[in-house]
Coordinates of C-alpha atoms and ligand atoms in Angstrom, one line a residue:
X1 CA 43.7 120.4 111.2
X2 CA 43.2 121.0 107.5
X3 CA 39.8 120.4 105.8
X4 CA 41.2 117.5 103.8
X5 CA 42.3 115.7 106.9
X6 CA 38.7 116.0 108.3
X7 CA 37.3 114.7 105.1
X8 CA 39.8 111.9 105.1
X9 CA 38.7 110.9 108.6
X10 CA 35.1 110.8 107.5
X11 CA 33.8 112.7 110.5
X12 CA 30.0 113.2 110.5
X13 CA 28.4 116.5 109.7
X14 CA 27.5 117.0 113.3
X15 CA 31.2 116.9 114.2
X16 CA 32.4 119.0 111.3
X17 CA 30.1 121.9 112.1
X18 CA 32.0 122.1 115.5
X19 CA 35.5 121.3 114.4
X20 CA 36.2 122.7 110.9
X21 CA 37.3 126.3 110.3
X22 CA 39.6 126.7 113.3
X23 CA 43.2 128.0 113.4
X24 CA 46.1 125.5 113.5
X25 CA 46.7 123.8 116.9
X26 CA 49.9 125.5 118.2
X27 CA 51.1 126.8 121.6
X28 CA 48.8 129.7 122.7
X29 CA 47.2 129.6 119.3
X30 CA 43.6 130.8 119.1
X31 CA 40.9 128.2 119.4
X32 CA 38.6 130.4 117.3
X33 CA 39.5 132.2 114.1
X34 CA 40.1 135.9 115.1
X35 CA 38.3 138.7 113.4
X36 CA 40.8 139.9 110.9
X37 CA 40.3 143.7 110.5
X38 CA 42.8 144.7 107.8
X39 CA 42.1 146.1 104.4
X40 CA 45.5 145.1 103.2
X41 CA 48.2 142.5 104.0
X42 CA 52.0 142.0 103.7
X43 CA 52.8 140.5 100.3
X44 CA 53.4 136.8 99.6
X45 CA 50.2 135.3 100.9
X46 CA 46.9 134.1 99.2
X47 CA 44.9 137.2 100.2
X48 CA 46.9 140.3 99.3
X49 CA 44.1 142.8 99.6
X50 CA 41.0 142.9 101.7
X51 CA 38.6 142.7 98.8
X52 CA 40.4 139.5 97.6
X53 CA 40.5 137.4 100.7
X54 CA 40.4 137.4 104.5
X55 CA 41.3 134.7 107.0
X56 CA 38.0 135.1 108.9
X57 CA 36.1 134.5 105.6
X58 CA 38.3 131.5 104.8
X59 CA 37.4 129.9 108.2
X60 CA 33.7 130.2 107.5
X61 CA 34.2 129.1 103.9
X62 CA 36.1 125.9 104.9
X63 CA 33.3 125.1 107.4
X64 CA 30.6 125.4 104.7
X65 CA 32.9 123.5 102.3
X66 CA 33.2 120.6 104.6
X67 CA 29.4 120.0 104.4
X68 CA 28.7 121.1 100.8
X69 CA 31.7 119.2 99.4
X70 CA 32.8 122.0 97.0
X71 CA 35.0 125.1 97.1
X72 CA 33.0 127.9 98.8
X73 CA 33.0 131.7 98.6
X74 CA 31.1 133.8 101.0
X75 CA 29.3 137.1 100.0
X76 CA 27.7 140.0 101.7
X77 CA 24.2 138.4 101.5
X78 CA 22.4 135.6 99.9
X79 CA 21.2 137.9 97.1
X80 CA 24.8 139.0 96.5
X81 CA 25.9 135.4 96.1
X82 CA 23.0 134.7 93.7
X83 CA 23.7 137.8 91.6
X84 CA 27.3 136.7 91.3
X85 CA 26.2 133.5 89.8
X86 CA 23.8 135.2 87.3
X87 CA 26.6 137.7 86.5
X88 CA 28.8 135.1 84.8
X89 CA 26.1 134.1 82.3
X90 CA 26.7 135.4 78.7
X91 CA 24.1 138.0 77.5
X92 CA 21.1 136.1 75.9
X93 CA 21.5 133.0 78.0
X94 CA 18.4 131.0 78.8
X95 CA 17.7 130.3 82.5
X96 CA 15.0 127.9 83.6
X97 CA 13.9 128.7 87.2
X98 CA 11.0 128.3 89.6
X99 CA 7.8 130.3 89.0
X100 CA 7.3 130.8 92.7
X101 CA 10.7 130.5 94.3
X102 CA 12.3 133.1 96.6
X103 CA 10.9 136.5 95.6
X104 CA 14.2 138.3 95.4
X105 CA 15.4 135.8 92.8
X106 CA 12.3 136.3 90.8
X107 CA 12.6 140.1 90.8
X108 CA 16.3 139.8 89.7
X109 CA 15.4 137.4 86.9
X110 CA 12.5 139.5 85.7
X111 CA 14.7 142.6 85.6
X112 CA 17.4 140.8 83.7
X113 CA 14.7 139.8 81.1
X114 CA 13.5 143.4 80.9
X115 CA 17.0 144.7 80.4
X116 CA 17.6 142.2 77.6
X117 CA 20.3 140.3 79.5
X118 CA 18.6 136.9 79.9
X119 CA 15.7 134.8 78.7
X120 CA 14.0 133.1 81.5
X121 CA 11.6 130.1 81.4
X122 CA 9.6 130.1 84.6
X123 CA 8.4 126.6 85.6
X124 CA 6.9 124.6 88.5
X125 CA 10.1 123.0 89.7
X126 CA 8.0 120.2 91.3
X127 CA 6.6 119.2 88.0
X128 CA 9.4 117.2 86.5
X129 CA 7.9 116.9 83.0
X130 CA 7.5 120.7 82.8
X131 CA 11.1 121.2 83.8
X132 CA 12.4 118.6 81.4
X133 CA 10.5 120.2 78.6
X134 CA 12.1 123.5 79.3
X135 CA 15.7 122.1 79.3
X136 CA 16.6 122.1 75.6
X137 CA 18.5 125.4 75.0
X138 CA 18.8 126.2 78.7
X139 CA 22.2 127.4 79.9
X140 CA 21.4 127.5 83.6
X141 CA 18.9 125.4 85.5
X142 CA 18.1 127.2 88.8
X143 CA 16.5 124.8 91.3
X144 CA 15.3 126.0 94.6
X145 CA 14.1 123.0 96.7
X146 CA 12.2 122.9 98.9
X147 CA 10.8 126.2 97.6
X148 CA 10.2 129.3 99.6
X149 CA 7.4 129.6 100.7
X150 CA 5.3 126.8 99.2
X151 CA 7.6 123.9 100.3
X152 CA 7.5 122.2 96.9
X153 CA 10.2 119.6 96.3
X154 CA 12.0 119.3 93.0
X155 CA 13.2 115.8 91.9
X156 CA 16.8 116.9 92.3
X157 CA 18.6 113.6 91.3
X158 CA 16.5 113.2 88.1
X159 CA 16.6 116.9 87.0
X160 CA 20.3 117.3 87.7
X161 CA 21.1 114.2 85.7
X162 CA 18.9 115.3 82.8
X163 CA 20.3 118.8 82.7
X164 CA 23.9 117.6 83.0
X165 CA 23.3 115.2 80.1
X166 CA 22.3 118.3 78.0
X167 CA 25.4 120.3 79.0
X168 CA 23.4 122.7 81.2
X169 CA 24.9 124.2 84.4
X170 CA 22.8 123.3 87.4
X171 CA 22.5 125.5 90.5
X172 CA 20.6 124.7 93.6
X173 CA 19.4 127.1 96.3
X174 CA 20.0 124.9 99.3
X175 CA 18.9 127.5 101.9
X176 CA 15.8 125.6 103.2
X177 CA 17.4 122.1 103.4
X178 CA 20.9 123.2 104.6
X179 CA 23.7 120.8 103.6
X180 CA 22.8 118.6 106.6
X181 CA 19.7 117.4 104.8
X182 CA 20.8 117.5 101.1
X183 CA 24.1 117.9 99.3
X184 CA 23.4 119.1 95.8
X185 CA 27.0 118.9 94.6
X186 CA 27.1 115.2 95.6
X187 CA 24.0 114.7 93.4
X188 CA 25.9 116.2 90.4
X189 CA 24.9 119.9 90.6
X190 CA 27.6 122.4 89.7
X191 CA 26.6 125.1 92.2
X192 CA 24.9 125.2 95.6
X193 CA 24.0 128.5 97.1
X194 CA 22.9 129.6 100.5
X195 CA 21.4 132.6 102.2
X196 CA 23.8 132.1 105.1
X197 CA 21.6 134.7 106.9
X198 CA 19.2 131.8 107.6
X199 CA 20.1 128.4 109.1
X200 CA 23.9 128.5 108.7
X201 CA 24.3 131.6 110.8
X202 CA 21.0 130.9 112.6
X203 CA 20.6 133.9 115.0
X204 CA 18.9 136.6 112.9
X205 CA 21.8 138.9 113.5
X206 CA 23.7 138.8 110.3
X207 CA 23.3 138.9 106.5
X208 CA 25.6 136.7 104.4
X209 CA 25.5 134.3 101.4
X210 CA 27.6 131.5 100.0
X211 CA 28.3 129.8 96.7
X212 CA 29.9 126.4 96.6
X213 CA 31.0 124.8 93.4
X214 CA 32.3 121.4 92.2
X215 CA 34.0 123.0 89.2
X216 CA 37.2 124.9 89.6
X217 CA 36.6 127.1 86.4
X218 CA 33.2 128.1 87.7
X219 CA 34.7 128.8 91.1
X220 CA 37.3 131.1 89.6
X221 CA 34.7 133.1 87.6
X222 CA 32.5 133.5 90.7
X223 CA 35.5 134.5 92.8
X224 CA 36.4 137.2 90.2
X225 CA 32.7 138.4 90.3
X226 CA 33.2 138.9 94.1
X227 CA 36.7 140.4 93.8
X228 CA 35.8 142.9 91.2
X229 CA 32.1 143.2 91.9
X230 CA 33.0 144.0 95.5
X231 CA 30.1 142.3 97.3
X232 CA 32.3 141.0 100.0
X233 CA 31.4 139.9 103.5
X234 CA 32.4 142.0 106.6
X235 CA 34.9 140.0 108.7
X236 CA 32.8 140.5 111.8
X237 CA 29.7 139.1 110.0
X238 CA 31.8 136.1 108.9
X239 CA 32.9 135.5 112.5
X240 CA 29.3 135.8 113.8
X241 CA 28.1 133.3 111.2
X242 CA 30.8 130.8 112.1
X243 CA 29.9 131.1 115.8
X244 CA 26.3 130.4 114.9
X245 CA 27.3 127.6 112.5
X246 CA 28.8 125.6 115.5
X247 CA 25.3 124.7 116.6
X248 CA 23.7 124.1 113.2
X249 CA 23.2 120.4 113.7
X250 CA 21.7 120.8 117.2
X251 CA 19.4 123.6 116.1
X252 CA 18.2 121.7 113.1
X253 CA 17.5 118.6 115.1
X254 CA 15.3 120.5 117.5
X255 CA 13.6 122.8 115.0
X256 CA 12.8 119.9 112.6
X257 CA 11.3 117.7 115.3
X258 CA 9.1 120.6 116.4
X259 CA 8.1 121.5 112.8
X260 CA 6.8 117.9 112.3
X261 CA 4.9 118.0 115.6
X262 CA 3.3 121.4 114.8
X263 CA 2.5 120.5 111.2
X264 CA 0.8 117.3 112.4
X265 CA -1.4 119.2 114.9
X266 CA -2.2 122.0 112.4
X267 CA -3.6 119.4 110.0
X268 CA -6.7 119.2 112.1
X269 CA -6.8 122.8 113.3
X270 CA -10.2 124.5 112.6
X271 CA -8.6 127.7 111.4
X272 CA -6.3 125.9 108.9
X273 CA -7.3 125.0 105.3
X274 CA -4.1 123.5 104.3
X275 CA -0.7 122.6 105.7
X276 CA 2.4 122.5 103.5
X277 CA 5.3 120.5 105.0
X278 CA 7.1 117.7 103.1
X279 CA 7.6 115.8 106.4
X280 CA 3.9 115.0 106.6
X281 CA 3.2 111.5 105.1
X282 CA 0.0 113.1 103.5
X283 CA 2.0 115.9 101.8
X284 CA 2.2 115.6 98.0
X285 CA 6.0 116.0 98.1
X286 CA 6.7 113.6 101.0
X287 CA 7.7 110.5 99.0
X288 CA 10.0 112.4 96.7
X289 CA 11.6 114.3 99.6
X290 CA 12.1 111.1 101.5
X291 CA 13.9 109.5 98.5
X292 CA 16.9 111.9 98.6
X293 CA 16.7 114.2 101.7
X294 CA 17.8 113.0 105.1
X295 CA 15.2 115.3 106.8
X296 CA 12.4 117.6 105.9
X297 CA 13.6 120.9 107.5
X298 CA 11.9 123.3 109.8
X299 CA 9.8 125.5 107.6
X300 CA 6.1 124.9 107.1
X301 CA 3.4 127.0 105.6
X302 CA -0.4 127.1 106.3
X303 CA -3.3 128.5 104.4
X304 CA -5.4 130.2 107.0
X305 CA -9.2 130.0 106.8
X306 CA -10.8 133.4 106.2
X307 CA -8.4 134.8 103.6
X308 CA -5.8 137.5 103.9
X309 CA -7.4 139.4 106.7
X310 CA -7.6 136.3 109.0
X311 CA -4.0 135.4 108.1
X312 CA -2.9 138.9 109.1
X313 CA -4.9 138.7 112.3
X314 CA -3.3 135.4 113.2
X315 CA 0.2 136.8 112.7
X316 CA -0.7 139.9 114.7
X317 CA -2.1 137.8 117.6
X318 CA 1.0 135.8 118.5
X319 CA 2.9 136.6 121.6
X320 CA 5.8 134.1 121.4
X321 CA 6.2 133.6 117.7
X322 CA 7.4 136.9 116.2
X323 CA 5.6 138.4 113.2
X324 CA 8.5 139.1 110.9
X325 CA 10.0 138.0 107.7
X326 CA 13.1 135.8 107.3
X327 CA 13.6 132.3 108.7
X328 CA 16.2 129.8 110.0
X329 CA 16.9 131.5 113.3
X330 CA 16.7 130.2 116.9
X331 CA 13.5 132.1 117.4
X332 CA 10.2 131.2 115.6
X333 CA 8.9 133.6 113.0
X334 CA 5.8 133.7 110.9
X335 CA 4.4 136.0 108.3
X336 CA 1.7 136.2 105.6
X337 CA 3.9 136.2 102.5
X338 CA 1.6 138.4 100.4
X339 CA 2.1 141.4 102.7
X340 CA 5.0 141.9 100.3
X341 CA 3.7 143.1 96.9
X342 CA 6.5 141.2 95.1
X343 CA 5.3 137.8 96.3
X344 CA 4.4 135.5 93.4
X345 CA 0.8 135.5 92.2
X346 CA 0.9 131.7 92.4
X347 CA 1.2 131.9 96.2
X348 CA -2.2 132.0 98.0
X349 CA -3.0 135.4 99.7
X350 CA -3.7 133.6 103.0
X351 CA -0.5 131.6 103.1
X352 CA 1.5 132.0 106.3
X353 CA 5.1 130.8 106.4
X354 CA 6.3 129.5 109.8
X355 CA 10.0 129.2 110.6
X356 CA 10.1 126.9 113.6
X357 CA 12.8 127.9 116.1
X358 CA 14.2 126.0 119.0
X359 CA 11.7 127.0 121.7
X360 CA 9.7 124.5 123.7
X361 CA 7.2 122.9 121.3
X362 CA 4.3 123.0 123.7
X363 CA 4.8 126.7 124.2
X364 CA 4.9 127.2 120.5
X365 CA 1.7 125.2 120.0
X366 CA -0.2 127.1 122.7
X367 CA 0.8 130.4 121.1
X368 CA 0.0 129.4 117.5
X369 CA -3.3 127.8 118.5
X370 CA -4.5 130.9 120.4
X371 CA -3.4 133.2 117.6
X372 CA -5.2 131.1 115.0
X373 CA -8.4 130.9 117.1
X374 CA -8.2 134.7 117.5
X375 CA -8.0 135.1 113.8
X376 CA -11.4 133.5 113.4
X377 CA -13.3 135.6 115.9
X378 CA -15.8 138.2 114.6
X379 CA -14.1 141.7 114.4
Ligands
PLP401 C1 16.4 134.6 102.2 C2 16.6 133.8 101.0 C3 17.5 134.3 100.0 C4 18.2 135.6 100.0 O1 19.1 135.7 101.0 P1 19.6 137.1 101.7 O2 20.6 136.7 102.7 O3 18.3 137.7 102.4 O4 20.1 138.0 100.7 C5 17.7 133.5 98.9 N1 17.1 132.3 98.8 C6 16.2 131.8 99.8 C7 15.6 130.5 99.6 C8 16.0 132.6 100.9 O5 15.2 132.1 101.8

């Protein structure tokens, strides 16, 4: 069944993640898209050469497309996808972006400034007035929301409308929310990007990225950036990601419910100074998130009492939750973000980001609670 037929039938997202991106229904046809391992193809089709297109990529792209509502391209990683977007900006363009968003994006932007390619205005994306003030002259507004790792929420509907009114291109990094919880293109953004590595693939076994666009000229330029820049996905990785994608809605439902439960309990934990999770009614971003997101996601951050050392000790003391970077997989992970020297100075040194997986929530709580208590013991 073609993607358009699914859209016409108005299936819910929970159904689309299972049903879209499959081969045609024909006698003995494959149920799953096979892994197409050819660097070249017979002429006459849409792909032509392995750097231009691949049917396994296309299956994953149509699946993401059905949720994001815009033509989608997959890349070899989230950063490859993001770099492809930056690569189409003319030299000297002004980008307005988050001051403490994903570290990799900040490093790339800072380097593009140093090399004289771009001018970047770093803002607090949750401070609407500050973002609006930076808009005049901006070519690309880069909105990550919720932000990684501080869980700040940008007023997407308002900022997108204001930027579009000034002729500015708007891109949203939708990795934390997933298209189940917010659809930036339906809110008027031009571009929505993902680190597919995280929730969409969901099993911490693959790196991939995606760019979805609502504008066919933008799509064509980003497709050229992939074709000729060469940052293409491996067919096996695309297949693995599509396999993981089938359970996205189920995984998110479980992880999100557990994240709220853990965040609520952590609020009164003696080893915790602050909990950051937009799903908490007391969170400064709660009302805004509630106004346009259909859920609050499954990442939360805590500031651990006792500074960096206590935060490290907590992470090292868990037995079930894994001390590792990354997020969005079935297994719970946590880490003190400042163990990476590139983390933004605006992120507290004792902030620990927790990616809540699909394990039993009581098991998670027992482990987190004992690790946090251990972090407070005299050394
Ligand atoms: C991980 C991440 C990226 C980068 O994606 P990779 O797949 O690791 O290259 C970009 N944005 C956000 C919000 C992320 O969490």
